[in-house]
Amino acid sequence: MTRPAVDATHDPSVTSWVESANQPGADFPVQNLPLGIFTPAGSTSPRVGCAIGDQVLDLAALAGAGLLPEILVEAASAPTLNAYMALRAVHRRSLRSRLFELLRADAPSEVQEQVAPFLSSRSDVEPQLPATVGDYTDFYASVYHATNVGSMFRPNNPLLPNYKHIPIGYHGRASSVRVSGTKVRRPSGQTKADSDEAPSFGPSRLLDYELEVGFWLGPGNSLGSNIAIDEAEEHLVGLCLVNDWSARDLQKWEYQPLGPFLAKSFLTSVSPWVVTNEALAPFRVAAFERDAGDPQPLPYLSSKDNHQHGGIDLTVEAYLSTAAMRQQGIEPVRLSRGSLRYLYWTPAQMITHHSSNGCNLQAGDLLASGTVSGPEKDSRGCLLELTWRGAEPIELPSGESRKFLQSGDEVIFKGYCESSGRVRIGFGECRGLVV
């Protein structure tokens, strides 16, 4: 079993000497310590950072000051997190433990004095993509999303026969994965209305978001080998929020017979901070409880530990802010709230299945969950579902309505884990403005 255990770094009684980390509802308390890449003000050189409260701690500076173990110096000094992701889980955990020691409120005063100069306000730095993405794979792991979408097109047979036997996914476009805040340019492509005799080319009219969660991978497996289910979490470095933007009109025309292409390859947005698998240890839950008549996973996708602890109780929310709302001073409105615990397949099962044919996964690869939807209408994770293909427009407090996204719309994702007796762990935001 490689799943991280709850340890002293999750102690809810511990606070940080970085006071902003102790504020109620803060995304980045000392129990979180997510990693990312940032560019300091006035610099063009990306650095590895750790988010703590409203600050960023420069890990390269820490390493240069001799405050990190030698095994971590190269990864802490790199311009991306790929080297960190390539480390064995035991070394990744040692970095978390060391940062926890340096940032806890009862750290010796001389330690605080050494570390304090390496902090910068998050508002003064520029977040970057956490890693160089070698490959990006998007799954279809929410049975509620798959059922909703399937019922729109196949009312009598919404789920295809393979869905409950195999984690479904497609190979996405790594080159267009971008950090939160990257503007969303409406894509053009071929579309064909049912009433048209031939397709036409032009801008998408049915632009949508997809509320997803990303899984950053490392260290990976060699070509021809595979990752066993009980070893999968050694390769799960951390999680982020993902918006897999979708042009539904392009998608409808092109997706058969080989699946998504131009409708999704124009942009995928990710949040800048990688919340480590270790930080999420207190929020592990049982895998999704399948219906009595559902098939059980095949042996290579099944283990006792994955069944009991393979899920993650992560809440994800989607918000919308239109240009008119911003002009009127109206706060972004929440469109949906879902949970990762509703995924039919666990992250470990996705990793194991992906490698089961000998495909070599690599440090910095990104997997995504697919749209996270739940059983209730307000937990549907995209406009296609929320408006039921545009038949049920969403009414906004500005007097506007939306079937799909319009220019000037900004979509904002938030995520967090919280439970009784534990400190809330936040994911920050994933934003995109349609231009």
Coordinates of C-alpha atoms in Angstrom, one line a residue:
M1 CA 0.0 0.0 0.0
T2 CA 1.5 3.3 -1.1
R3 CA -1.3 5.6 0.0
P4 CA 0.0 8.4 2.3
A5 CA -0.9 8.1 6.0
V6 CA -2.2 10.7 8.4
D7 CA 0.8 12.0 10.4
A8 CA 2.0 14.9 12.5
T9 CA 1.8 17.3 9.5
H10 CA -2.0 17.0 9.7
D11 CA -2.3 18.0 13.4
P12 CA -5.2 20.5 13.5
S13 CA -3.8 22.1 16.6
V14 CA -0.6 23.4 14.8
T15 CA -0.6 26.9 13.4
S16 CA 2.0 28.9 11.4
W17 CA 4.1 31.9 12.2
V18 CA 2.9 33.2 8.8
E19 CA -0.2 34.7 10.3
S20 CA -2.3 34.8 7.1
A21 CA -2.2 30.9 7.1
N22 CA -4.2 30.8 10.3
Q23 CA -7.2 32.8 9.1
P24 CA -10.5 30.8 9.1
G25 CA -11.3 29.4 5.7
A26 CA -7.7 30.1 4.4
D27 CA -6.9 27.9 1.4
F28 CA -3.3 27.4 2.4
P29 CA -2.8 26.6 6.1
V30 CA 0.4 24.9 7.3
Q31 CA -1.4 21.6 7.0
N32 CA -1.6 22.1 3.2
L33 CA 1.7 23.3 1.8
P34 CA 0.9 23.0 -1.9
L35 CA 3.7 23.4 -4.5
G36 CA 3.8 25.4 -7.7
I37 CA 6.0 27.5 -10.0
F38 CA 6.1 31.3 -9.8
T39 CA 8.0 34.2 -11.3
P40 CA 9.1 36.8 -8.8
A41 CA 8.3 40.5 -9.4
G42 CA 10.8 42.0 -11.8
S43 CA 12.2 38.6 -12.8
T44 CA 11.7 36.2 -15.8
S45 CA 13.2 33.2 -14.0
P46 CA 10.6 30.7 -12.7
R47 CA 11.1 29.3 -9.2
V48 CA 9.6 26.4 -7.2
G49 CA 7.4 27.8 -4.5
C50 CA 5.2 26.7 -1.6
A51 CA 2.0 28.5 -0.8
I52 CA 1.5 29.4 2.8
G53 CA -1.4 31.8 3.7
D54 CA -1.2 34.7 1.3
Q55 CA 2.6 34.2 0.8
V56 CA 4.9 32.1 -1.4
L57 CA 8.0 30.6 0.0
D58 CA 10.9 30.4 -2.4
L59 CA 12.2 26.8 -2.2
A60 CA 15.3 27.5 -4.4
A61 CA 16.3 30.2 -1.9
L62 CA 15.7 27.7 1.0
A63 CA 18.0 25.2 -0.8
G64 CA 20.6 27.8 -1.4
A65 CA 20.6 28.6 2.3
G66 CA 21.2 25.0 3.2
L67 CA 17.8 24.6 4.8
L68 CA 16.7 21.6 2.7
P69 CA 18.2 18.0 2.7
E70 CA 20.6 17.4 -0.1
I71 CA 18.3 14.9 -1.8
L72 CA 15.8 17.7 -2.4
V73 CA 18.1 20.5 -3.5
E74 CA 18.1 19.7 -7.3
A75 CA 14.3 19.4 -7.4
A76 CA 13.8 22.6 -5.3
S77 CA 16.1 24.6 -7.6
A78 CA 14.6 23.5 -10.9
P79 CA 12.4 25.8 -13.1
T80 CA 9.5 23.3 -13.1
L81 CA 8.1 20.6 -10.7
N82 CA 9.1 17.8 -13.0
A83 CA 12.2 16.9 -11.0
Y84 CA 10.2 16.9 -7.8
M85 CA 7.5 14.8 -9.4
A86 CA 10.1 12.3 -10.5
L87 CA 11.2 11.7 -6.8
R88 CA 10.1 8.6 -4.9
A89 CA 7.1 9.3 -2.6
V90 CA 9.3 8.9 0.5
H91 CA 11.4 11.9 -0.7
R92 CA 8.4 14.0 -1.7
R93 CA 7.0 13.4 1.8
S94 CA 10.3 14.4 3.4
L95 CA 10.0 17.8 1.7
R96 CA 6.5 18.3 3.1
S97 CA 7.8 17.4 6.6
R98 CA 10.7 19.8 6.3
L99 CA 8.5 22.7 5.2
F100 CA 6.1 21.9 8.0
E101 CA 8.9 22.1 10.5
L102 CA 10.1 25.4 9.1
L103 CA 6.7 27.1 9.0
R104 CA 5.0 25.9 12.2
A105 CA 4.4 28.6 14.8
D106 CA 6.7 27.0 17.4
A107 CA 9.7 26.8 15.0
P108 CA 12.8 28.4 16.7
S109 CA 13.0 32.1 16.3
E110 CA 16.4 31.8 14.5
V111 CA 14.7 29.5 11.9
Q112 CA 11.9 32.0 11.4
E113 CA 14.5 34.7 10.9
Q114 CA 16.3 32.6 8.3
V115 CA 13.1 31.7 6.3
A116 CA 11.2 35.0 6.5
P117 CA 13.3 36.8 3.8
F118 CA 12.4 34.1 1.3
L119 CA 8.6 34.8 1.5
S120 CA 6.8 37.0 -1.1
S121 CA 3.2 38.1 -1.3
R122 CA 1.2 35.9 -3.7
S123 CA -0.2 39.1 -5.2
D124 CA 3.3 40.2 -6.2
V125 CA 4.3 37.1 -8.1
E126 CA 3.2 35.5 -11.4
P127 CA 2.0 31.9 -11.2
Q128 CA 3.2 29.6 -13.9
L129 CA 2.3 26.1 -15.2
P130 CA 3.4 23.7 -12.5
A131 CA 5.2 21.3 -14.8
T132 CA 6.1 20.7 -18.4
V133 CA 3.3 18.4 -19.4
G134 CA 4.5 15.5 -21.5
D135 CA 1.1 13.9 -22.0
Y136 CA -2.5 14.8 -21.0
T137 CA -5.3 12.2 -20.6
D138 CA -8.9 13.1 -19.8
F139 CA -11.1 10.5 -18.3
Y140 CA -14.9 10.2 -18.1
A141 CA -15.1 9.0 -14.5
S142 CA -18.4 10.5 -13.2
V143 CA -21.2 8.1 -13.8
Y144 CA -23.7 10.9 -13.2
H145 CA -22.1 13.0 -15.9
A146 CA -21.9 10.1 -18.3
T147 CA -25.5 9.1 -17.7
N148 CA -26.8 12.7 -18.1
V149 CA -24.9 13.3 -21.4
G150 CA -25.8 9.8 -22.7
S151 CA -29.5 10.3 -22.0
M152 CA -29.5 13.4 -24.1
F153 CA -28.5 11.5 -27.2
R154 CA -29.5 7.9 -26.3
P155 CA -32.5 8.2 -23.9
N156 CA -33.1 4.5 -23.9
N157 CA -29.5 3.5 -23.5
P158 CA -27.5 6.3 -21.8
L159 CA -24.4 4.3 -20.7
L160 CA -22.5 2.3 -23.3
P161 CA -21.9 -1.3 -22.4
N162 CA -18.2 -0.8 -21.5
Y163 CA -18.7 2.1 -19.0
K164 CA -19.0 0.1 -15.8
H165 CA -16.2 -2.3 -16.7
I166 CA -13.4 0.1 -17.9
P167 CA -12.2 3.6 -17.1
I168 CA -12.9 5.5 -20.3
G169 CA -10.5 8.2 -21.4
Y170 CA -9.0 10.0 -24.4
H171 CA -5.6 11.4 -25.1
G172 CA -5.8 15.2 -25.0
R173 CA -3.5 17.9 -26.2
A174 CA -0.6 18.6 -23.8
S175 CA 0.6 21.7 -25.7
S176 CA -2.5 23.7 -25.0
V177 CA -2.6 23.1 -21.2
R178 CA -2.2 26.5 -19.6
V179 CA -2.2 28.0 -16.1
S180 CA -5.3 29.7 -14.6
G181 CA -5.9 33.2 -15.9
T182 CA -5.0 32.4 -19.5
K183 CA -7.6 34.1 -21.7
V184 CA -10.0 31.8 -23.5
R185 CA -10.2 32.5 -27.2
R186 CA -13.4 31.2 -28.7
P187 CA -12.4 28.4 -31.1
S188 CA -13.5 28.1 -34.7
G189 CA -14.2 24.9 -36.5
Q190 CA -16.7 22.9 -38.5
T191 CA -20.3 22.6 -37.3
K192 CA -23.4 21.2 -38.8
A193 CA -27.0 21.8 -37.6
D194 CA -29.4 19.0 -38.0
S195 CA -31.4 21.1 -40.6
D196 CA -28.3 21.9 -42.7
E197 CA -27.3 19.9 -45.7
A198 CA -23.6 20.6 -45.3
P199 CA -21.3 21.8 -42.5
S200 CA -19.9 25.3 -42.2
F201 CA -16.8 26.8 -40.7
G202 CA -16.8 29.5 -38.0
P203 CA -16.6 30.4 -34.3
S204 CA -18.2 28.1 -31.8
R205 CA -21.6 29.2 -30.6
L206 CA -21.9 26.6 -27.8
L207 CA -18.8 27.2 -25.7
D208 CA -18.8 25.3 -22.4
Y209 CA -16.7 24.7 -19.3
E210 CA -16.1 21.3 -17.7
L211 CA -15.5 21.3 -13.9
E212 CA -12.7 18.7 -13.4
V213 CA -9.9 17.6 -11.1
G214 CA -6.4 17.0 -12.3
F215 CA -3.9 14.4 -11.1
W216 CA -0.2 15.2 -11.5
L217 CA 1.9 12.0 -12.0
G218 CA 5.4 10.8 -11.2
P219 CA 7.8 9.0 -11.2
G220 CA 6.1 6.7 -13.8
N221 CA 6.8 3.3 -15.3
S222 CA 9.1 2.1 -18.1
L223 CA 7.6 1.2 -21.6
G224 CA 6.2 -2.3 -21.5
S225 CA 5.7 -2.4 -17.7
N226 CA 2.7 -1.5 -15.7
I227 CA 1.7 0.0 -12.4
A228 CA -0.2 -2.3 -10.0
I229 CA -3.2 -1.0 -8.2
D230 CA -1.5 -1.2 -4.8
E231 CA 1.5 0.8 -6.2
A232 CA -0.5 3.5 -8.0
E233 CA -0.5 6.1 -5.3
E234 CA 3.3 6.1 -5.3
H235 CA 2.8 7.8 -8.7
L236 CA 0.0 10.2 -7.6
V237 CA 2.0 13.4 -6.8
G238 CA -0.9 15.8 -6.2
L239 CA -4.2 17.3 -7.4
C240 CA -5.3 20.5 -9.1
L241 CA -8.4 22.0 -10.6
V242 CA -9.0 21.6 -14.3
N243 CA -11.3 23.4 -16.8
D244 CA -11.4 21.3 -19.9
W245 CA -13.1 23.9 -22.1
S246 CA -15.4 22.4 -24.7
A247 CA -17.0 23.7 -27.9
R248 CA -20.2 21.6 -27.9
D249 CA -21.2 22.4 -31.5
L250 CA -17.8 21.4 -32.9
Q251 CA -17.9 18.3 -30.6
K252 CA -21.2 17.1 -31.9
W253 CA -20.1 17.1 -35.5
E254 CA -16.6 15.7 -35.1
Y255 CA -16.7 13.2 -32.2
Q256 CA -17.7 10.1 -34.1
P257 CA -16.0 7.8 -34.7
L258 CA -12.8 8.6 -32.9
G259 CA -13.9 11.0 -30.1
P260 CA -12.9 14.5 -29.0
F261 CA -10.5 16.5 -31.2
L262 CA -10.7 20.3 -32.1
A263 CA -13.6 20.8 -29.7
K264 CA -11.3 20.3 -26.8
S265 CA -7.7 20.8 -27.9
F266 CA -7.8 24.6 -28.0
L267 CA -7.3 25.1 -24.3
T268 CA -7.2 23.3 -21.0
S269 CA -6.9 25.5 -17.8
V270 CA -5.3 24.2 -14.6
S271 CA -5.0 25.9 -11.2
P272 CA -1.4 26.8 -10.3
W273 CA -0.9 25.0 -7.0
V274 CA -0.4 21.3 -6.7
V275 CA -2.1 20.1 -3.5
T276 CA 0.0 17.1 -2.6
N277 CA -1.4 13.6 -2.1
E278 CA 0.1 13.7 1.4
A279 CA -1.9 16.8 2.3
L280 CA -5.2 15.0 1.4
A281 CA -4.6 11.9 3.6
P282 CA -7.2 12.9 6.2
F283 CA -9.9 13.3 3.5
R284 CA -9.6 9.8 2.0
V285 CA -12.9 7.9 1.8
A286 CA -14.2 4.7 0.4
A287 CA -14.5 4.2 -3.4
F288 CA -17.8 4.9 -5.0
E289 CA -20.5 2.4 -3.8
R290 CA -21.7 0.6 -6.9
D291 CA -25.2 -0.5 -7.4
A292 CA -26.0 -4.1 -6.4
G293 CA -26.3 -5.1 -10.1
D294 CA -23.1 -3.4 -11.3
P295 CA -20.1 -5.5 -12.2
Q296 CA -17.2 -5.4 -9.8
P297 CA -13.8 -4.2 -11.1
L298 CA -11.6 -6.8 -12.7
P299 CA -8.8 -8.1 -10.4
Y300 CA -6.2 -5.8 -11.8
L301 CA -8.4 -2.8 -10.9
S302 CA -9.3 -4.1 -7.4
S303 CA -7.7 -4.0 -4.0
K304 CA -8.9 -3.9 -0.5
D305 CA -7.1 -0.6 0.3
N306 CA -8.4 1.1 -2.9
H307 CA -12.0 -0.1 -2.1
Q308 CA -11.8 1.3 1.5
H309 CA -9.7 4.5 0.9
G310 CA -9.4 5.1 -2.8
G311 CA -11.9 8.0 -2.9
I312 CA -11.2 11.6 -2.0
D313 CA -13.8 13.9 -0.3
L314 CA -13.0 17.0 -2.4
T315 CA -15.7 19.6 -3.0
V316 CA -15.5 21.5 -6.3
E317 CA -17.5 24.5 -7.2
A318 CA -18.1 26.5 -10.5
Y319 CA -18.9 30.2 -10.5
L320 CA -19.8 32.6 -13.3
S321 CA -19.2 36.3 -13.7
T322 CA -20.5 38.1 -16.8
A323 CA -19.4 41.5 -18.0
A324 CA -22.7 42.9 -17.0
M325 CA -22.5 41.5 -13.5
R326 CA -19.0 43.1 -13.0
Q327 CA -20.3 46.4 -14.3
Q328 CA -23.2 46.2 -11.8
G329 CA -21.0 45.2 -8.9
I330 CA -22.6 41.7 -8.6
E331 CA -20.4 39.0 -7.1
P332 CA -19.8 35.8 -9.2
V333 CA -22.8 33.4 -8.9
R334 CA -22.2 29.8 -8.0
L335 CA -23.6 27.5 -10.7
S336 CA -22.8 24.1 -9.2
R337 CA -21.2 22.2 -6.4
G338 CA -20.0 18.6 -6.7
S339 CA -17.7 16.2 -5.0
L340 CA -14.9 13.9 -6.2
R341 CA -16.3 11.2 -4.0
Y342 CA -18.9 10.7 -6.8
L343 CA -16.3 9.4 -9.3
Y344 CA -17.1 5.9 -10.4
W345 CA -13.4 5.2 -10.8
T346 CA -10.7 6.2 -8.3
P347 CA -7.5 8.0 -9.2
A348 CA -5.5 4.8 -8.5
Q349 CA -7.7 2.8 -10.9
M350 CA -7.2 5.4 -13.7
I351 CA -3.4 5.3 -13.2
T352 CA -3.4 1.5 -13.2
H353 CA -5.6 1.1 -16.2
H354 CA -3.7 3.7 -18.2
S355 CA -0.4 1.7 -17.7
S356 CA -2.0 -1.7 -18.0
N357 CA -1.1 -2.1 -21.7
G358 CA 2.5 -1.1 -21.0
C359 CA 2.0 2.6 -21.7
N360 CA 4.8 4.5 -20.0
L361 CA 3.6 7.2 -17.7
Q362 CA 6.1 9.9 -16.9
A363 CA 6.7 12.6 -14.2
G364 CA 4.7 15.6 -15.2
D365 CA 2.0 13.8 -17.0
L366 CA -1.5 15.1 -16.2
L367 CA -4.6 13.0 -15.9
A368 CA -8.1 14.6 -15.5
S369 CA -11.2 13.2 -14.0
G370 CA -13.7 14.2 -16.6
T371 CA -16.6 16.4 -15.6
V372 CA -17.4 16.0 -11.9
S373 CA -21.2 15.8 -11.6
G374 CA -23.3 14.4 -8.8
P375 CA -26.9 13.1 -8.4
E376 CA -28.5 16.5 -7.9
K377 CA -29.2 19.2 -10.6
D378 CA -27.1 21.7 -8.8
S379 CA -24.1 19.4 -8.8
R380 CA -23.9 19.1 -12.6
G381 CA -20.4 20.2 -13.7
C382 CA -21.0 21.8 -17.1
L383 CA -23.6 24.0 -18.9
L384 CA -24.5 21.1 -21.3
E385 CA -25.9 19.3 -18.2
L386 CA -27.1 22.4 -16.2
T387 CA -29.1 23.8 -19.2
W388 CA -29.9 20.4 -20.6
R389 CA -28.4 21.2 -24.1
G390 CA -29.8 24.8 -23.8
A391 CA -33.4 23.8 -23.2
E392 CA -33.3 25.2 -19.6
P393 CA -31.4 28.5 -19.6
I394 CA -29.8 29.7 -16.3
E395 CA -31.2 32.9 -15.0
L396 CA -28.6 35.3 -13.5
P397 CA -29.0 38.1 -10.9
S398 CA -28.1 40.7 -13.6
G399 CA -31.3 39.8 -15.5
E400 CA -29.3 37.9 -18.1
S401 CA -29.7 34.2 -18.9
R402 CA -27.2 31.7 -20.2
K403 CA -27.4 28.5 -22.2
F404 CA -23.7 28.5 -23.1
L405 CA -20.8 30.9 -22.5
Q406 CA -20.7 34.4 -24.1
S407 CA -17.8 36.7 -24.7
G408 CA -16.9 38.5 -21.5
D409 CA -17.9 35.6 -19.3
E410 CA -15.4 34.5 -16.7
V411 CA -15.6 31.0 -15.2
I412 CA -14.1 30.5 -11.8
F413 CA -13.5 27.1 -10.2
K414 CA -12.8 26.6 -6.5
G415 CA -12.0 23.4 -4.5
Y416 CA -11.6 22.4 -0.9
C417 CA -11.6 19.5 1.6
E418 CA -13.1 19.9 5.0
S419 CA -14.3 17.6 7.7
S420 CA -15.0 17.7 11.5
G421 CA -11.8 17.9 13.5
R422 CA -9.6 18.7 10.5
V423 CA -8.2 21.9 9.1
R424 CA -9.7 23.0 5.8
I425 CA -7.5 22.4 2.8
G426 CA -8.1 24.7 -0.2
F427 CA -7.0 24.5 -3.9
G428 CA -7.1 28.1 -4.7
E429 CA -8.9 29.1 -8.0
C430 CA -8.8 28.2 -11.7
R431 CA -10.1 31.1 -13.8
G432 CA -10.7 31.8 -17.5
L433 CA -12.2 34.8 -19.2
V434 CA -13.8 34.2 -22.6
V435 CA -12.6 36.8 -25.2

